[in-house]
């Protein structure tokens, strides 16, 4: 029993580490510093030391590199450990689906936020992503017909990390604005706004106040 449990633990953590390694490799290629990598029982979270005004394409590449690397690793693992194919498949799909849920700060939640950034204001995008994350965690919890301890732990964990991100919204937005003052970003698109809270990502802004433009 102990040997079986250790094997499952080893397979699970190998997949998680490989997934996070994918993020790390792409970040290294794009010269983005990885601040910290957290490894949890149901996945990992990589924290990047990158500018909030970074190209959305670069952020997308870093985010998608994790799932892509995990899929490549899965193919290699089932060929190396043929006797454990079924177990590897279960953990691979479970982690992949979980990580791509549109819940922030999972990869799926970050991808959703990135999508919102294309059409909505930066701060509003973040707030909307957080709200959707809360709702999805509650829906997933309520849909369980047999609520087990691991489901309760997972739900509480997700609600905790979402809340931490929610508390940082104003700080994150102020940092987003400060970067535009400190660094010479070049944006092709321009947009007229009437409130400093309505900045968009990847766009230069002209602030209209009464009949004056700044």
C-alpha positions as YAML, in Angstrom:
chain: A
units: angstrom
residues:
- id: 1
  name: UNK
  ca: [0.00, 0.00, 0.00]
- id: 2
  name: UNK
  ca: [2.82, 2.39, 0.94]
- id: 3
  name: UNK
  ca: [4.67, 1.62, -2.30]
- id: 4
  name: UNK
  ca: [1.48, 2.26, -4.30]
- id: 5
  name: UNK
  ca: [0.86, 5.54, -2.50]
- id: 6
  name: UNK
  ca: [4.46, 6.64, -3.04]
- id: 7
  name: UNK
  ca: [4.18, 5.84, -6.74]
- id: 8
  name: UNK
  ca: [1.01, 7.93, -7.06]
- id: 9
  name: UNK
  ca: [2.64, 10.79, -5.13]
- id: 10
  name: UNK
  ca: [5.71, 10.61, -7.36]
- id: 11
  name: UNK
  ca: [3.70, 10.61, -10.61]
- id: 12
  name: UNK
  ca: [1.48, 13.47, -9.45]
- id: 13
  name: UNK
  ca: [4.38, 15.69, -8.37]
- id: 14
  name: UNK
  ca: [6.41, 14.86, -11.46]
- id: 15
  name: UNK
  ca: [3.57, 16.11, -13.67]
- id: 16
  name: UNK
  ca: [3.13, 19.27, -11.54]
- id: 17
  name: UNK
  ca: [6.87, 20.05, -11.62]
- id: 18
  name: UNK
  ca: [7.07, 19.48, -15.39]
- id: 19
  name: UNK
  ca: [4.08, 21.78, -15.89]
- id: 20
  name: UNK
  ca: [5.71, 24.58, -13.89]
- id: 21
  name: UNK
  ca: [9.01, 23.91, -15.65]
- id: 22
  name: UNK
  ca: [7.22, 24.73, -18.92]
- id: 23
  name: UNK
  ca: [6.31, 28.16, -17.57]
- id: 24
  name: UNK
  ca: [9.87, 28.64, -16.32]
- id: 25
  name: UNK
  ca: [11.52, 27.71, -19.64]
- id: 26
  name: UNK
  ca: [9.29, 30.04, -21.68]
- id: 27
  name: UNK
  ca: [9.81, 32.86, -19.18]
- id: 28
  name: UNK
  ca: [13.58, 32.32, -19.42]
- id: 29
  name: UNK
  ca: [13.43, 32.42, -23.23]
- id: 30
  name: UNK
  ca: [11.47, 35.69, -23.10]
- id: 31
  name: UNK
  ca: [13.84, 37.06, -20.42]
- id: 32
  name: UNK
  ca: [11.15, 37.22, -17.76]
- id: 33
  name: UNK
  ca: [12.28, 36.54, -14.21]
- id: 34
  name: UNK
  ca: [10.44, 33.85, -12.26]
- id: 35
  name: UNK
  ca: [10.07, 35.14, -8.72]
- id: 36
  name: UNK
  ca: [8.68, 32.03, -6.98]
- id: 37
  name: UNK
  ca: [7.19, 28.64, -7.82]
- id: 38
  name: UNK
  ca: [4.69, 27.17, -5.37]
- id: 39
  name: UNK
  ca: [3.97, 23.43, -5.52]
- id: 40
  name: UNK
  ca: [0.62, 22.32, -4.07]
- id: 41
  name: UNK
  ca: [-1.10, 18.89, -3.97]
- id: 42
  name: UNK
  ca: [-3.39, 19.85, -6.88]
- id: 43
  name: UNK
  ca: [-0.95, 21.88, -8.94]
- id: 44
  name: UNK
  ca: [1.54, 24.69, -8.85]
- id: 45
  name: UNK
  ca: [1.51, 28.48, -9.16]
- id: 46
  name: UNK
  ca: [4.39, 30.41, -10.70]
- id: 47
  name: UNK
  ca: [4.91, 34.04, -9.75]
- id: 48
  name: UNK
  ca: [6.66, 36.13, -12.39]
- id: 49
  name: UNK
  ca: [8.61, 39.33, -11.85]
- id: 50
  name: UNK
  ca: [7.34, 40.94, -15.05]
- id: 51
  name: UNK
  ca: [5.88, 44.30, -15.89]
- id: 52
  name: UNK
  ca: [2.10, 44.51, -15.87]
- id: 53
  name: UNK
  ca: [2.28, 46.37, -19.18]
- id: 54
  name: UNK
  ca: [4.19, 43.55, -20.83]
- id: 55
  name: UNK
  ca: [3.07, 42.45, -24.28]
- id: 56
  name: UNK
  ca: [-0.10, 40.29, -23.93]
- id: 57
  name: UNK
  ca: [1.44, 37.87, -26.45]
- id: 58
  name: UNK
  ca: [4.45, 37.28, -24.19]
- id: 59
  name: UNK
  ca: [2.21, 36.69, -21.18]
- id: 60
  name: UNK
  ca: [0.06, 34.31, -23.24]
- id: 61
  name: UNK
  ca: [3.12, 32.33, -24.33]
- id: 62
  name: UNK
  ca: [4.33, 31.97, -20.73]
- id: 63
  name: UNK
  ca: [0.86, 30.86, -19.56]
- id: 64
  name: UNK
  ca: [0.24, 28.34, -22.34]
- id: 65
  name: UNK
  ca: [3.76, 26.86, -22.09]
- id: 66
  name: UNK
  ca: [2.80, 25.00, -18.89]
- id: 67
  name: UNK
  ca: [-0.10, 22.97, -20.36]
- id: 68
  name: UNK
  ca: [1.83, 22.36, -23.61]
- id: 69
  name: UNK
  ca: [4.89, 21.06, -21.75]
- id: 70
  name: UNK
  ca: [2.65, 18.89, -19.58]
- id: 71
  name: UNK
  ca: [1.08, 17.29, -22.67]
- id: 72
  name: UNK
  ca: [4.50, 16.58, -24.18]
- id: 73
  name: UNK
  ca: [5.65, 15.10, -20.85]
- id: 74
  name: UNK
  ca: [2.54, 12.92, -20.69]
- id: 75
  name: UNK
  ca: [3.40, 11.31, -24.04]
- id: 76
  name: UNK
  ca: [6.94, 10.62, -22.83]
- id: 77
  name: UNK
  ca: [5.84, 9.28, -19.43]
- id: 78
  name: UNK
  ca: [3.32, 6.74, -20.78]
- id: 79
  name: UNK
  ca: [6.01, 5.36, -23.08]
- id: 80
  name: UNK
  ca: [8.59, 5.12, -20.32]
- id: 81
  name: UNK
  ca: [6.24, 3.76, -17.62]
- id: 82
  name: UNK
  ca: [3.89, 1.62, -19.72]
- id: 83
  name: UNK
  ca: [2.56, -0.32, -16.73]
- id: 84
  name: UNK
  ca: [1.26, 2.92, -15.17]
- id: 85
  name: UNK
  ca: [-0.39, 4.37, -18.28]
- id: 86
  name: UNK
  ca: [-3.86, 4.52, -16.77]
- id: 87
  name: UNK
  ca: [-2.68, 6.17, -13.56]
- id: 88
  name: UNK
  ca: [-0.60, 8.72, -15.46]
- id: 89
  name: UNK
  ca: [-3.57, 9.52, -17.71]
- id: 90
  name: UNK
  ca: [-5.88, 10.10, -14.74]
- id: 91
  name: UNK
  ca: [-3.47, 12.48, -13.01]
- id: 92
  name: UNK
  ca: [-2.53, 14.21, -16.26]
- id: 93
  name: UNK
  ca: [-6.14, 14.96, -17.23]
- id: 94
  name: UNK
  ca: [-7.15, 15.88, -13.68]
- id: 95
  name: UNK
  ca: [-4.32, 18.41, -13.32]
- id: 96
  name: UNK
  ca: [-4.75, 19.75, -16.84]
- id: 97
  name: UNK
  ca: [-8.50, 20.33, -16.50]
- id: 98
  name: UNK
  ca: [-8.14, 21.76, -12.98]
- id: 99
  name: UNK
  ca: [-5.37, 24.16, -14.01]
- id: 100
  name: UNK
  ca: [-7.31, 25.42, -17.04]
- id: 101
  name: UNK
  ca: [-10.44, 26.24, -15.03]
- id: 102
  name: UNK
  ca: [-11.19, 29.98, -15.46]
- id: 103
  name: UNK
  ca: [-10.39, 30.62, -11.79]
- id: 104
  name: UNK
  ca: [-7.73, 33.17, -10.86]
- id: 105
  name: UNK
  ca: [-4.79, 32.69, -10.27]
- id: 106
  name: UNK
  ca: [-4.86, 29.33, -12.09]
- id: 107
  name: UNK
  ca: [-3.64, 29.40, -15.70]
- id: 108
  name: UNK
  ca: [-7.23, 29.33, -16.94]
- id: 109
  name: UNK
  ca: [-8.11, 32.35, -14.80]
- id: 110
  name: UNK
  ca: [-5.09, 34.28, -16.05]
- id: 111
  name: UNK
  ca: [-5.99, 33.42, -19.64]
- id: 112
  name: UNK
  ca: [-9.55, 34.63, -19.03]
- id: 113
  name: UNK
  ca: [-8.22, 37.89, -17.58]
- id: 114
  name: UNK
  ca: [-5.93, 38.27, -20.58]
- id: 115
  name: UNK
  ca: [-8.95, 37.87, -22.88]
- id: 116
  name: UNK
  ca: [-10.90, 40.49, -20.92]
- id: 117
  name: UNK
  ca: [-7.90, 42.84, -21.22]
- id: 118
  name: UNK
  ca: [-8.45, 42.89, -24.98]
- id: 119
  name: UNK
  ca: [-11.92, 44.46, -24.69]
- id: 120
  name: UNK
  ca: [-12.30, 45.89, -21.19]
- id: 121
  name: UNK
  ca: [-10.49, 48.33, -18.91]
- id: 122
  name: UNK
  ca: [-7.56, 46.85, -17.02]
- id: 123
  name: UNK
  ca: [-9.01, 47.27, -13.53]
- id: 124
  name: UNK
  ca: [-12.51, 46.16, -14.53]
- id: 125
  name: UNK
  ca: [-11.06, 43.07, -16.26]
- id: 126
  name: UNK
  ca: [-9.36, 42.05, -13.03]
- id: 127
  name: UNK
  ca: [-12.49, 42.65, -10.94]
- id: 128
  name: UNK
  ca: [-14.66, 40.67, -13.37]
- id: 129
  name: UNK
  ca: [-12.18, 37.76, -13.42]
- id: 130
  name: UNK
  ca: [-12.19, 37.68, -9.60]
- id: 131
  name: UNK
  ca: [-16.01, 37.65, -9.47]
- id: 132
  name: UNK
  ca: [-16.22, 34.83, -12.01]
- id: 133
  name: UNK
  ca: [-13.59, 32.90, -10.02]
- id: 134
  name: UNK
  ca: [-15.64, 33.12, -6.81]
- id: 135
  name: UNK
  ca: [-18.80, 32.03, -8.62]
- id: 136
  name: UNK
  ca: [-17.14, 29.06, -10.32]
- id: 137
  name: UNK
  ca: [-15.61, 27.75, -7.09]
- id: 138
  name: UNK
  ca: [-19.03, 27.89, -5.42]
- id: 139
  name: UNK
  ca: [-20.74, 26.22, -8.41]
- id: 140
  name: UNK
  ca: [-18.16, 23.41, -8.49]
- id: 141
  name: UNK
  ca: [-18.60, 22.89, -4.75]
- id: 142
  name: UNK
  ca: [-22.42, 22.84, -4.94]
- id: 143
  name: UNK
  ca: [-22.41, 20.41, -7.87]
- id: 144
  name: UNK
  ca: [-20.65, 17.76, -5.80]
- id: 145
  name: UNK
  ca: [-23.06, 14.95, -4.89]
- id: 146
  name: UNK
  ca: [-20.62, 13.48, -2.42]
- id: 147
  name: UNK
  ca: [-18.64, 16.23, -0.69]
- id: 148
  name: UNK
  ca: [-15.37, 14.81, 0.59]
- id: 149
  name: UNK
  ca: [-12.64, 16.40, 2.69]
- id: 150
  name: UNK
  ca: [-10.39, 16.99, -0.33]
- id: 151
  name: UNK
  ca: [-13.18, 18.93, -2.08]
- id: 152
  name: UNK
  ca: [-13.66, 21.13, 1.00]
- id: 153
  name: UNK
  ca: [-9.89, 21.74, 1.28]
- id: 154
  name: UNK
  ca: [-9.60, 22.54, -2.44]
- id: 155
  name: UNK
  ca: [-12.56, 24.96, -2.32]
- id: 156
  name: UNK
  ca: [-11.24, 26.75, 0.77]
- id: 157
  name: UNK
  ca: [-7.77, 26.97, -0.75]
- id: 158
  name: UNK
  ca: [-9.10, 28.48, -3.98]
- id: 159
  name: UNK
  ca: [-11.35, 30.94, -2.14]
- id: 160
  name: UNK
  ca: [-8.37, 32.01, -0.02]
- id: 161
  name: UNK
  ca: [-6.03, 32.67, -2.96]
- id: 162
  name: UNK
  ca: [-8.80, 34.44, -4.91]
- id: 163
  name: UNK
  ca: [-9.47, 36.69, -1.92]
- id: 164
  name: UNK
  ca: [-5.75, 37.51, -1.64]
- id: 165
  name: UNK
  ca: [-5.73, 38.55, -5.29]
- id: 166
  name: UNK
  ca: [-8.89, 40.61, -4.78]
- id: 167
  name: UNK
  ca: [-7.24, 42.56, -1.96]
- id: 168
  name: UNK
  ca: [-4.38, 43.47, -4.31]
- id: 169
  name: UNK
  ca: [-6.55, 44.98, -7.08]
- id: 170
  name: UNK
  ca: [-5.91, 48.63, -6.16]
- id: 171
  name: UNK
  ca: [-2.20, 48.00, -5.53]
- id: 172
  name: UNK
  ca: [-1.88, 46.15, -8.84]
- id: 173
  name: UNK
  ca: [-3.65, 48.91, -10.75]
- id: 174
  name: UNK
  ca: [-1.50, 51.63, -9.18]
- id: 175
  name: UNK
  ca: [1.59, 49.63, -10.12]
- id: 176
  name: UNK
  ca: [0.19, 49.29, -13.65]
- id: 177
  name: UNK
  ca: [-0.14, 53.11, -13.89]
- id: 178
  name: UNK
  ca: [3.26, 53.76, -12.28]
- id: 179
  name: UNK
  ca: [4.99, 51.57, -14.85]
- id: 180
  name: UNK
  ca: [3.65, 53.82, -17.61]
- id: 181
  name: UNK
  ca: [5.30, 56.79, -15.92]
- id: 182
  name: UNK
  ca: [8.62, 55.07, -15.28]
- id: 183
  name: UNK
  ca: [9.06, 53.22, -18.58]
- id: 184
  name: UNK
  ca: [8.74, 54.33, -22.17]
- id: 185
  name: UNK
  ca: [6.11, 51.93, -23.48]
- id: 186
  name: UNK
  ca: [5.16, 52.24, -27.14]
- id: 187
  name: UNK
  ca: [1.53, 51.44, -27.89]
- id: 188
  name: UNK
  ca: [0.10, 51.51, -31.41]
- id: 189
  name: UNK
  ca: [-3.50, 52.12, -30.36]
- id: 190
  name: UNK
  ca: [-4.81, 55.22, -28.59]
- id: 191
  name: UNK
  ca: [-8.01, 55.70, -26.65]
- id: 192
  name: UNK
  ca: [-9.77, 58.73, -25.16]
- id: 193
  name: UNK
  ca: [-10.96, 58.21, -21.59]
- id: 194
  name: UNK
  ca: [-12.51, 60.48, -18.97]
- id: 195
  name: UNK
  ca: [-11.30, 58.73, -15.82]
- id: 196
  name: UNK
  ca: [-7.86, 57.59, -14.70]
- id: 197
  name: UNK
  ca: [-9.46, 54.33, -13.53]
- id: 198
  name: UNK
  ca: [-10.39, 53.44, -17.10]
- id: 199
  name: UNK
  ca: [-6.95, 52.71, -18.55]
- id: 200
  name: UNK
  ca: [-6.77, 49.82, -21.01]
- id: 201
  name: UNK
  ca: [-3.90, 47.46, -21.47]
- id: 202
  name: UNK
  ca: [-1.67, 47.89, -24.55]
- id: 203
  name: UNK
  ca: [-3.15, 51.29, -25.39]
- id: 204
  name: UNK
  ca: [-1.96, 54.86, -25.02]
- id: 205
  name: UNK
  ca: [-4.52, 57.18, -23.45]
- id: 206
  name: UNK
  ca: [-5.72, 60.71, -23.84]
- id: 207
  name: UNK
  ca: [-7.65, 61.86, -20.78]
- id: 208
  name: UNK
  ca: [-10.56, 64.17, -21.52]
- id: 209
  name: UNK
  ca: [-11.65, 66.49, -18.71]
- id: 210
  name: UNK
  ca: [-14.47, 68.83, -19.72]
- id: 211
  name: UNK
  ca: [-13.14, 70.29, -23.00]
- id: 212
  name: UNK
  ca: [-9.50, 69.73, -22.25]
- id: 213
  name: UNK
  ca: [-7.31, 66.79, -23.28]
- id: 214
  name: UNK
  ca: [-4.25, 65.54, -21.41]
...
